Each structure stands twice: as structure tokens, then as C-alpha cells.
Short mmCIF file of C-alpha atoms and ligand atoms in Angstrom, two decimals:
data_model
loop_
_atom_site.label_atom_id
_atom_site.label_comp_id
_atom_site.label_asym_id
_atom_site.label_seq_id
_atom_site.Cartn_x
_atom_site.Cartn_y
_atom_site.Cartn_z
CA MET A 934 -0.09 -0.16 0.07
CA PRO A 935 1.32 3.52 -0.98
CA PRO A 936 2.29 5.48 2.22
CA THR A 937 -0.05 8.38 1.32
CA ILE A 938 -3.04 8.92 -1.22
CA PRO A 939 -3.40 12.00 -3.63
CA ASN A 940 -5.91 14.18 -2.59
CA ARG A 941 -6.96 17.51 -4.20
CA GLN A 942 -8.78 20.26 -1.99
CA TRP A 943 -9.84 23.44 -2.07
CA THR A 944 -8.54 26.12 0.01
CA SER A 945 -9.19 29.85 1.15
CA HIS A 946 -7.13 32.62 3.08
CA LEU A 947 -10.28 33.77 4.11
CA ASN A 948 -9.94 36.49 1.53
CA GLY A 949 -12.72 35.78 -0.85
CA ILE A 950 -14.40 33.52 -3.14
CA SER A 951 -12.53 34.73 -6.04
CA ASN A 952 -9.22 33.76 -4.36
CA LEU A 953 -9.93 29.95 -3.23
CA THR A 954 -7.52 27.71 -5.05
CA LEU A 955 -7.30 24.18 -5.94
CA THR A 956 -4.09 22.49 -4.79
CA GLN A 957 -2.89 19.00 -4.77
CA THR A 958 -2.05 17.38 -1.88
CA THR A 959 -1.92 14.03 0.16
CA THR A 960 -3.62 11.87 2.94
CA SER A 961 -2.44 9.49 5.24
CA HIS A 962 -4.12 6.15 6.06
CA PRO A 963 -6.66 5.91 8.74
CA ALA A 964 -5.06 5.72 12.39
CA THR A 965 -7.12 3.66 15.14
CA ASN A 966 -10.48 4.50 15.61
CA GLU A 967 -10.18 6.35 12.46
CA VAL A 968 -12.11 6.03 8.95
CA LEU A 969 -11.01 7.40 5.29
CA VAL A 970 -13.89 8.78 3.84
CA ARG A 971 -14.19 9.49 0.03
CA ILE A 972 -16.05 12.68 -0.45
CA THR A 973 -18.88 12.16 -2.69
CA ALA A 974 -21.14 15.32 -2.51
CA ILE A 975 -20.61 18.84 -0.51
CA SER A 976 -23.46 20.96 0.30
CA LEU A 977 -22.80 24.85 0.32
CA ASN A 978 -23.98 26.99 3.16
CA TYR A 979 -24.50 30.74 3.60
CA LYS A 980 -21.46 30.15 6.51
CA ASP A 981 -18.90 29.02 4.04
CA GLY A 982 -19.64 32.01 1.99
CA GLU A 983 -19.31 34.12 5.18
CA THR A 984 -15.98 32.04 6.03
CA ILE A 985 -14.34 32.59 2.43
CA SER A 986 -14.87 36.23 2.75
CA GLY A 987 -13.60 36.88 6.13
CA GLN A 988 -16.51 37.62 7.89
CA PHE A 989 -17.32 34.71 9.91
CA ASN A 990 -16.22 36.68 12.76
CA HIS A 991 -19.10 36.70 15.72
CA HIS A 992 -18.09 33.21 17.64
CA ALA A 993 -15.39 34.35 20.07
CA ALA A 994 -14.45 30.89 20.90
CA VAL A 995 -13.84 29.97 17.22
CA SER A 996 -10.70 31.37 16.13
CA LEU A 997 -9.82 30.69 12.46
CA PRO A 998 -6.34 29.52 10.91
CA SER A 999 -5.41 31.80 8.22
CA THR A 1000 -5.89 29.05 5.43
CA ILE A 1001 -8.72 27.06 5.59
CA VAL A 1002 -9.88 23.85 3.89
CA PRO A 1003 -13.85 25.34 3.97
CA CYS A 1004 -16.93 23.53 3.93
CA SER A 1005 -18.48 21.51 6.72
CA ASP A 1006 -21.16 19.18 5.09
CA ALA A 1007 -20.67 16.40 2.83
CA ALA A 1008 -21.56 12.63 2.06
CA GLY A 1009 -19.23 10.07 0.96
CA GLN A 1010 -18.21 6.73 0.90
CA VAL A 1011 -16.02 4.89 3.56
CA TRP A 1012 -12.84 4.26 1.42
CA GLU A 1013 -10.31 2.78 4.81
CA VAL A 1014 -11.16 1.91 8.13
CA GLY A 1015 -8.16 2.33 11.02
CA ASP A 1016 -7.72 -0.80 13.55
CA GLY A 1017 -10.33 -0.97 16.36
CA VAL A 1018 -13.23 0.64 14.19
CA THR A 1019 -15.88 -1.08 14.35
CA ARG A 1020 -19.25 1.21 12.84
CA TRP A 1021 -17.95 0.84 9.61
CA LYS A 1022 -16.77 -0.96 7.04
CA LYS A 1023 -15.49 -0.19 3.13
CA GLY A 1024 -18.27 0.90 0.90
CA ASP A 1025 -20.62 2.27 3.63
CA ARG A 1026 -22.27 5.79 2.44
CA VAL A 1027 -21.59 8.15 5.12
CA LEU A 1028 -22.33 11.96 6.81
CA ALA A 1029 -20.19 13.83 8.61
CA LEU A 1030 -21.21 16.02 11.62
CA PRO A 1031 -20.24 19.65 10.95
CA TYR A 1032 -19.16 20.08 15.32
CA LEU A 1033 -17.15 16.73 15.32
CA GLU A 1034 -17.54 17.00 19.00
CA TYR A 1035 -21.39 17.94 19.39
CA LYS A 1036 -23.33 14.59 19.98
CA THR A 1037 -26.06 15.29 22.41
CA GLY A 1038 -28.11 17.63 24.47
CA ARG A 1039 -26.79 21.65 23.73
CA ILE A 1040 -23.64 22.67 22.53
CA THR A 1041 -20.89 24.24 24.58
CA GLN A 1042 -18.37 26.46 23.96
CA GLU A 1043 -16.02 24.08 23.76
CA MET A 1044 -17.24 22.43 21.15
CA LEU A 1045 -17.88 25.49 18.85
CA GLY A 1046 -13.80 24.62 18.32
CA SER A 1047 -14.78 21.52 16.90
CA GLY A 1048 -16.51 23.09 13.92
CA ILE A 1049 -14.96 21.77 10.52
CA GLY A 1050 -14.64 24.31 7.25
CA SER A 1051 -13.66 26.86 9.72
CA SER A 1052 -11.66 25.97 12.97
CA GLY A 1053 -11.01 22.26 11.78
CA LYS A 1054 -10.32 20.90 8.43
CA GLY A 1055 -13.49 21.06 6.30
CA VAL A 1056 -14.80 18.85 3.89
CA SER A 1057 -14.04 20.40 0.29
CA CYS A 1058 -11.56 17.88 -0.67
CA GLU A 1059 -11.58 14.41 -2.11
CA TYR A 1060 -10.60 12.36 1.22
CA ARG A 1061 -10.86 13.32 4.71
CA ILE A 1062 -10.19 11.22 7.70
CA PHE A 1063 -13.02 11.46 10.66
CA GLU A 1064 -12.96 9.65 14.12
CA GLU A 1065 -15.56 7.05 13.75
CA ASP A 1066 -18.50 8.40 16.00
CA ALA A 1067 -18.17 11.46 13.72
CA LEU A 1068 -19.87 9.84 10.76
CA LEU A 1069 -23.80 8.86 10.55
CA PRO A 1070 -25.31 6.38 7.75
CA VAL A 1071 -26.61 7.75 5.03
CA PRO A 1072 -29.99 7.09 4.86
CA GLU A 1073 -31.06 4.86 1.86
CA SER A 1074 -34.06 6.86 0.38
CA MET A 1075 -31.48 9.42 -0.38
CA SER A 1076 -28.91 10.15 -2.80
CA ASP A 1077 -25.24 11.62 -1.73
CA GLU A 1078 -26.31 14.83 -3.29
CA GLU A 1079 -29.65 15.39 -1.14
CA ALA A 1080 -28.07 13.65 2.04
CA CYS A 1081 -25.11 15.89 2.51
CA THR A 1082 -27.91 18.92 2.80
CA MET A 1083 -29.09 17.60 6.22
CA THR A 1084 -26.15 18.27 8.34
CA VAL A 1085 -26.49 22.12 8.46
CA ALA A 1086 -29.31 23.40 6.70
CA GLY A 1087 -31.79 20.22 7.27
CA ILE A 1088 -30.57 19.85 11.09
CA THR A 1089 -30.75 23.59 11.87
CA ALA A 1090 -34.68 23.39 10.05
CA TRP A 1091 -35.28 20.50 12.66
CA MET A 1092 -34.16 22.22 15.58
CA ALA A 1093 -35.99 25.48 15.03
CA MET A 1094 -39.17 22.85 14.92
CA ASN A 1095 -38.48 20.28 17.41
CA GLY A 1096 -35.77 21.30 19.10
CA GLN A 1097 -37.54 22.46 22.25
CA ARG A 1098 -39.60 19.41 22.56
CA PRO A 1099 -37.78 16.18 24.06
CA LEU A 1100 -36.22 14.34 22.07
CA GLY A 1101 -38.35 11.43 20.17
CA SER A 1102 -41.64 13.60 20.14
CA PRO A 1103 -41.49 15.92 16.94
CA GLY A 1104 -44.85 17.79 16.95
CA GLY A 1105 -45.94 20.45 14.42
CA GLN A 1106 -49.81 20.39 14.65
CA GLU A 1107 -52.24 23.05 14.13
CA GLU A 1108 -49.00 25.29 14.49
CA VAL A 1109 -48.69 28.57 12.26
CA VAL A 1110 -44.50 28.56 11.09
CA LEU A 1111 -43.35 31.61 9.84
CA ILE A 1112 -40.15 30.93 7.69
CA GLN A 1113 -37.80 33.59 5.97
CA GLY A 1114 -36.06 33.45 2.76
CA THR A 1115 -36.01 30.34 0.34
CA GLY A 1116 -32.60 29.06 0.77
CA GLY A 1117 -31.23 25.93 2.35
CA VAL A 1118 -32.64 25.88 5.57
CA SER A 1119 -36.06 27.61 4.78
CA ILE A 1120 -36.96 24.70 2.16
CA GLN A 1121 -35.87 21.99 4.89
CA GLY A 1122 -38.19 24.04 7.34
CA LEU A 1123 -40.66 24.28 4.83
CA GLN A 1124 -40.57 20.42 4.41
CA ILE A 1125 -40.57 19.75 7.82
CA ALA A 1126 -43.02 21.83 9.17
CA LYS A 1127 -45.60 20.51 6.30
CA ALA A 1128 -44.68 16.97 7.06
CA SER A 1129 -45.44 17.53 10.75
CA GLY A 1130 -49.27 19.01 9.71
CA ALA A 1131 -48.23 22.74 10.40
CA THR A 1132 -49.32 25.78 8.59
CA VAL A 1133 -46.65 27.77 6.82
CA ILE A 1134 -46.01 30.99 5.69
CA ILE A 1135 -43.35 31.83 3.70
CA THR A 1136 -41.53 34.84 2.70
CA SER A 1137 -39.10 35.82 -0.20
CA SER A 1138 -38.36 38.52 -2.48
CA SER A 1139 -39.05 36.82 -5.76
CA ASP A 1140 -43.01 35.55 -6.80
CA GLU A 1141 -40.79 32.93 -8.83
CA LYS A 1142 -39.70 31.22 -5.63
CA LEU A 1143 -42.99 31.83 -3.71
CA ALA A 1144 -44.46 30.08 -6.53
CA ARG A 1145 -42.05 27.09 -6.02
CA ALA A 1146 -42.62 27.40 -2.30
CA LYS A 1147 -46.58 26.85 -3.03
CA ALA A 1148 -45.93 23.94 -4.92
CA LEU A 1149 -43.96 22.24 -1.98
CA GLY A 1150 -47.03 23.20 0.25
CA ALA A 1151 -46.52 26.37 1.39
CA ASP A 1152 -50.17 27.97 2.64
CA TYR A 1153 -49.26 31.36 2.38
CA THR A 1154 -46.72 33.33 0.76
CA ILE A 1155 -45.15 36.91 0.95
CA ASN A 1156 -42.97 38.83 -1.03
CA TYR A 1157 -40.77 41.19 1.58
CA LYS A 1158 -40.16 43.65 -1.28
CA THR A 1159 -43.81 44.21 -2.80
CA THR A 1160 -45.16 43.90 1.12
CA PRO A 1161 -42.65 45.26 2.83
CA ASP A 1162 -44.95 45.47 5.97
CA TRP A 1163 -44.87 41.66 5.77
CA ASP A 1164 -45.64 41.13 9.70
CA VAL A 1165 -48.68 43.14 9.15
CA GLU A 1166 -49.54 40.35 6.57
CA VAL A 1167 -48.87 37.63 8.98
CA LEU A 1168 -51.02 39.14 12.09
CA ARG A 1169 -53.85 39.47 9.12
CA LEU A 1170 -53.36 35.79 8.18
CA THR A 1171 -53.40 34.41 11.76
CA SER A 1172 -56.24 36.58 12.74
CA GLY A 1173 -54.85 39.09 14.87
CA ARG A 1174 -52.77 36.06 16.83
CA GLY A 1175 -49.53 35.87 15.19
CA ALA A 1176 -47.33 32.91 14.51
CA ASP A 1177 -46.49 30.28 16.64
CA ILE A 1178 -42.78 29.56 15.41
CA ILE A 1179 -40.56 31.65 13.38
CA PHE A 1180 -37.40 31.28 11.50
CA GLU A 1181 -35.55 34.73 11.66
CA ASN A 1182 -33.20 34.23 9.13
CA GLY A 1183 -33.13 37.87 8.25
CA GLY A 1184 -30.96 39.46 10.81
CA ALA A 1185 -30.85 43.25 11.62
CA PRO A 1186 -33.79 44.52 9.19
CA THR A 1187 -36.15 41.49 10.19
CA THR A 1188 -36.31 41.13 13.44
CA ALA A 1189 -38.09 43.76 15.17
CA LYS A 1190 -41.28 42.65 12.40
CA SER A 1191 -40.70 39.44 13.49
CA PHE A 1192 -41.42 40.09 17.36
CA ASN A 1193 -44.12 42.29 15.90
CA CYS A 1194 -46.05 39.16 14.07
CA ILE A 1195 -44.75 36.33 16.59
CA ARG A 1196 -47.51 35.12 18.83
CA PHE A 1197 -47.93 35.38 22.96
CA GLY A 1198 -45.43 32.69 23.88
CA GLY A 1199 -44.33 31.83 20.54
CA LEU A 1200 -41.07 30.47 19.55
CA PHE A 1201 -38.68 33.10 18.09
CA ASN A 1202 -35.68 31.29 16.27
CA ALA A 1203 -32.67 33.58 15.93
CA ILE A 1204 -30.94 31.57 12.74
CA GLY A 1205 -29.53 34.09 10.54
CA TYR A 1206 -28.60 37.33 9.16
CA VAL A 1207 -28.52 37.31 5.97
CA SER A 1208 -29.50 40.80 5.23
CA GLY A 1209 -26.99 42.20 7.87
CA LYS A 1210 -24.97 41.83 11.36
CA VAL A 1211 -25.82 45.26 12.84
CA ASP A 1212 -28.65 47.24 12.78
CA PRO A 1213 -29.01 49.84 9.98
CA LYS A 1214 -30.52 52.71 12.45
CA ASP A 1215 -27.17 51.51 14.75
CA GLU A 1216 -23.94 50.81 13.50
CA GLU A 1217 -22.55 50.07 17.29
CA LYS A 1218 -25.54 47.25 18.04
CA THR A 1219 -25.05 43.78 16.71
CA ASN A 1220 -28.05 42.33 15.85
CA ILE A 1221 -29.89 40.63 18.40
CA ASN A 1222 -29.82 36.85 16.39
CA VAL A 1223 -25.87 37.40 16.14
CA GLN A 1224 -26.18 38.13 19.95
CA ALA A 1225 -28.10 35.22 20.35
CA ILE A 1226 -26.62 32.59 18.46
CA ARG A 1227 -22.98 33.71 19.81
CA LYS A 1228 -24.31 32.32 23.28
CA ASN A 1229 -26.71 29.78 22.23
CA VAL A 1230 -28.82 31.56 24.39
CA ILE A 1231 -32.39 30.23 24.94
CA LEU A 1232 -33.64 33.31 23.04
CA VAL A 1233 -33.58 30.29 21.06
CA GLY A 1234 -30.10 30.85 19.60
CA MET A 1235 -29.79 28.36 16.79
CA LEU A 1236 -26.89 26.49 16.63
CA ASN A 1237 -26.86 23.33 14.47
CA GLY A 1238 -28.33 20.33 16.16
CA PRO A 1239 -26.73 17.01 17.89
CA ARG A 1240 -26.16 13.78 16.52
CA ASP A 1241 -29.12 11.73 17.97
CA ARG A 1242 -30.95 14.71 16.84
CA VAL A 1243 -29.63 13.92 13.43
CA VAL A 1244 -30.79 10.47 13.51
CA GLU A 1245 -34.45 11.50 14.70
CA MET A 1246 -34.70 13.65 11.76
CA LEU A 1247 -33.51 11.36 9.18
CA GLU A 1248 -36.35 8.72 10.57
CA PHE A 1249 -38.70 11.21 9.83
CA TYR A 1250 -37.23 12.54 6.36
CA GLU A 1251 -37.21 8.54 5.61
CA ASN A 1252 -40.97 7.91 7.19
CA HIS A 1253 -42.31 10.73 5.53
CA GLY A 1254 -40.27 10.30 2.34
CA ILE A 1255 -39.02 13.69 1.86
CA LYS A 1256 -36.39 14.64 -0.50
CA PRO A 1257 -34.02 17.77 0.39
CA VAL A 1258 -34.55 20.18 -2.82
CA ILE A 1259 -31.32 20.78 -4.39
CA ASP A 1260 -31.26 23.61 -7.09
CA ARG A 1261 -27.86 23.04 -8.56
CA VAL A 1262 -25.13 20.68 -8.58
CA PHE A 1263 -21.67 21.61 -9.54
CA LYS A 1264 -18.62 19.88 -10.47
CA PHE A 1265 -15.63 19.47 -7.52
CA GLU A 1266 -13.42 21.79 -10.57
CA GLU A 1267 -16.63 24.32 -9.94
CA ALA A 1268 -16.62 25.14 -6.59
CA LYS A 1269 -15.62 28.66 -6.62
CA GLU A 1270 -18.98 29.30 -9.48
CA ALA A 1271 -21.02 27.05 -6.86
CA LEU A 1272 -20.38 29.49 -3.72
CA GLN A 1273 -20.44 32.41 -6.12
CA TYR A 1274 -24.21 31.13 -7.17
CA LEU A 1275 -24.96 30.60 -3.33
CA TRP A 1276 -23.77 33.99 -2.48
CA SER A 1277 -26.04 35.56 -4.89
CA GLY A 1278 -29.08 34.91 -3.24
CA SER A 1279 -30.81 33.15 -6.86
CA HIS A 1280 -31.11 29.88 -5.63
CA PHE A 1281 -34.00 27.71 -4.42
CA GLY A 1282 -33.23 25.39 -1.19
CA THR A 1283 -29.71 23.80 -1.81
CA VAL A 1284 -26.61 24.44 -3.64
CA VAL A 1285 -24.29 21.14 -4.16
CA VAL A 1286 -20.89 20.46 -5.23
CA LYS A 1287 -20.38 16.60 -6.70
CA VAL A 1288 -16.95 15.29 -6.03
CA PRO A 1289 -15.62 12.91 -8.85
N1 NAP B 2419 -27.58 29.45 13.81
C1 NAP B 2419 -27.38 28.04 12.93
O1 NAP B 2419 -27.21 27.06 13.70
C2 NAP B 2419 -27.53 28.48 11.57
C3 NAP B 2419 -27.40 27.06 10.96
C4 NAP B 2419 -27.47 27.55 9.40
C5 NAP B 2419 -27.72 28.64 8.57
N2 NAP B 2419 -27.71 29.63 9.80
C6 NAP B 2419 -28.07 30.91 9.20
O2 NAP B 2419 -29.09 31.09 8.40
C7 NAP B 2419 -29.05 31.81 7.65
C8 NAP B 2419 -29.72 31.28 6.04
O3 NAP B 2419 -28.79 30.32 5.82
P1 NAP B 2419 -29.05 29.56 4.51
O4 NAP B 2419 -27.44 28.34 4.45
O5 NAP B 2419 -29.85 28.71 4.26
O6 NAP B 2419 -28.41 30.75 3.96
P2 NAP B 2419 -29.10 30.69 1.93
O7 NAP B 2419 -29.48 29.47 1.36
O8 NAP B 2419 -27.52 31.31 1.54
O9 NAP B 2419 -30.31 31.57 1.72
C9 NAP B 2419 -30.39 33.08 1.50
C10 NAP B 2419 -31.94 33.07 1.35
O10 NAP B 2419 -31.98 34.27 2.35
C11 NAP B 2419 -33.28 35.07 2.13
N3 NAP B 2419 -32.99 36.32 2.69
C12 NAP B 2419 -32.08 37.10 2.19
N4 NAP B 2419 -32.72 38.41 3.00
C13 NAP B 2419 -33.82 38.12 3.30
C14 NAP B 2419 -34.56 39.18 4.22
N5 NAP B 2419 -34.47 40.38 4.31
N6 NAP B 2419 -36.18 38.36 4.56
C15 NAP B 2419 -35.68 37.13 4.33
N7 NAP B 2419 -35.11 36.44 3.36
C16 NAP B 2419 -33.83 36.97 3.05
C17 NAP B 2419 -33.19 34.89 0.54
O11 NAP B 2419 -34.26 34.44 0.29
P3 NAP B 2419 -35.14 34.97 -1.44
O12 NAP B 2419 -34.38 34.84 -1.98
O13 NAP B 2419 -36.54 33.87 -1.42
O14 NAP B 2419 -35.62 36.32 -1.11
C18 NAP B 2419 -31.87 34.06 0.31
O15 NAP B 2419 -31.94 33.26 -1.04
C19 NAP B 2419 -27.76 32.60 6.89
O16 NAP B 2419 -27.49 33.81 7.87
C20 NAP B 2419 -27.25 31.76 8.08
O17 NAP B 2419 -25.68 32.02 8.49
C21 NAP B 2419 -27.67 29.60 11.01
#
């Protein structure tokens, strides 16, 4: 056996997507309890564009090296197993956890440092070694391209819906869920909420995307560009009661409106900040979503989900026959174009890179 295996990987100096470089390196063989995975599909997230552009700077506990291998969500195939590995064999299809140490309960500050594609080496490569318990099986019903969307976009949406309920008791019936935008987290949120029996209101800047959301089961759609007072519309649609659960993705310009249209005792999931981290009216004031996420406070500051919740979610997807929506699949060599496409916000659902 040759001592190393050739391994192409994308690297970033945190200076923008256009400066990503594809380099030829090598990987070693797996050590005890390790598994060498041949990456087959990578899902791209907003966070990846942010990290590569040097803007992922709101977690004091996460220190980034000056050069990183970006991206955290991948599916792949077990290529080689080290001594002592009991869970996996060559050929198994697997998913990687984006926070390698986050296995159950709530994430701790220390676990943030186990994030991959940021402090730790990411998955935009052909091969990567993982500890065996950082991997999960790919559900039979999903392709690798579909499965790789589950560990950030999927689990974030899952936790927004179910993270406050006891493990093993997904609910949703009778609830009105307000989802902002039509990106990766939002569309998985729509699918989960509809399969749970909830009523979904979704917002977007695009009527065409809203029509697609409607086709996926959204009950009500609001264009937040042509209806800037979308909070008032949510109140109207809910007879003044407000939404039970909000996927707050917008950040600075949307939080006040979300508070306006959430019901008394509702669940405000502070998930994102796609339209700004700072308050446009007060540059000194970091947006509430960012503050909530930073300390994972019970606002709820949503910060990914643990292994047992991923297992729970994958079962739910299997049982309901849910297929994650993939907007476009790019080739590995086109990762830059894929990230630029994601960063432009033109997509609906998830953008995936396929590794040969
Ligand atoms: N806390 C966590 O654990 C966690 C995990 C995953 C993601 N996130 C965060 O969640 C956010 C979404 O992530 P993602 O990966 O799903 O992003 P994405 O796929 O890049 O989605 C971006 C979408 O956001 C929508 N958007 C932009 N401005 C908006 C506004 N003012 N109001 C409503 N929607 C708006 C747009 O939808 P339209 O084109 O339809 O207008 C855009 O397509 C990001 O901020 C990300 O950092 C957090």
C-alpha cells in the first residue's frame, strides 16, 4: 500500500471566493478508530461564503487559521478503516457531523472549536479522515447529493421546529410557522413543517420562488419586497394571533417585524442574519440574532443539532418520504462558481458540489 493517497483540496485564505485555490496534496491512511472517507457530495451554506470572505467573526470561541479547507457538510463513502473501527466497513455511505464533538444535548462553547470548514479542516476535498463516531449512515432513500444537505441546513430547520420538544417527540400540528426566505434552511423548514401538519407562511423577494414554495406545500406566501410590512400581513393571516414558530433568518432588518408578528409565547428561532449583522439604524448595535447565536442562549439561539437529533430527523425524512430540494449541482472543479452562485442568493433550496 502506498504511504499516502493523492488528495485534491480547495483552500481559502479568508480573502474571498474568487481567491479560492485548488491544490494537490496527499492524505495519510486512517489511524486507530479513524475512517478515511472518499467525499462524494458537498452541500454549501451561507456560512461557507461568510467564512471564505473573512466575515465569520462573531464567535469569540472560534479562532480561524489563516488558511482553511472550507465547507462542513459532506456525504461520502468509507474508503478505508483504521484498527479498532467497528461501526463502518469499506463502501458504507456516510455523512459527517459539522461539529465533530457535538453528539447530544446543547452545544457548549468548547464544542464550537470542533467545527469543520472553520477552525478545523473542512470537506472541500476528495478524501478526509474522521473519527468513527463523527460519522452517520446515509439513509437508503437519499442520494449522496441529497444527504449532504442534512447536517447544517436540515438539522437547523429540524431544531427550529423540534429542538424545544423532548427528543423523540416531533410535533407541529396546529402550529403556524413563519419562514423567512427560500434558502437551504428555509426550504427544509418548509418541508419538515408541512410533513408535521403545520400551516406555513413563507416570505421571499421573488414571486417565482414563492410559486415554487407553494408547490412544495406552503399555505401562504408573502413577497417581502412588494409587501415590506409583511409582519402586518402575518397578523392578518393569523387573525391577529401571530405565528407560533418563526424562522428568523433575516437579521437586522427583520427582527423587529418578527417580534411584531410572533404570537404570545411563540418560539422565535434566531437563526440567521442574511441581510445584516448590525442594526442599520445603529451601527454599534449587533443584531439580536447574532447576539443570541453567539452564546446559544434560549432566545432560541439556534446552533446546529446533535447526532441523536440528526438520527431522529433522518428517520422522519424516511418515514415521510421527504427529499431535500437541490437547486443546482456543480462539479468539484467548479466549487468557486458554486459558492459565488450561493452567495448571489439566486438559489432555491440547496446548492451542492459533486466530487468525482
Ligand atoms: N444558527 C445556525 O445554526 C445556522 C445554521 C445554518 C444557517 N444559519 C444562518 O441562517 C441563514 C440562512 O442560511 P442558509 O444557508 O439557508 O442561507 P442561503 O441558502 O444562502 O439563503 C439565503 C436566502 O435568504 C433570503 N433572504 C435574504 N434577505 C432576506 C430578508 N430580508 N428577509 C427574508 N429572507 C431573506 C433570500 O431568500 P429569497 O431569495 O427567497 O428572498 C436568500 O435566498 C444565514 O444567515 C446562516 O448564517 C444559521
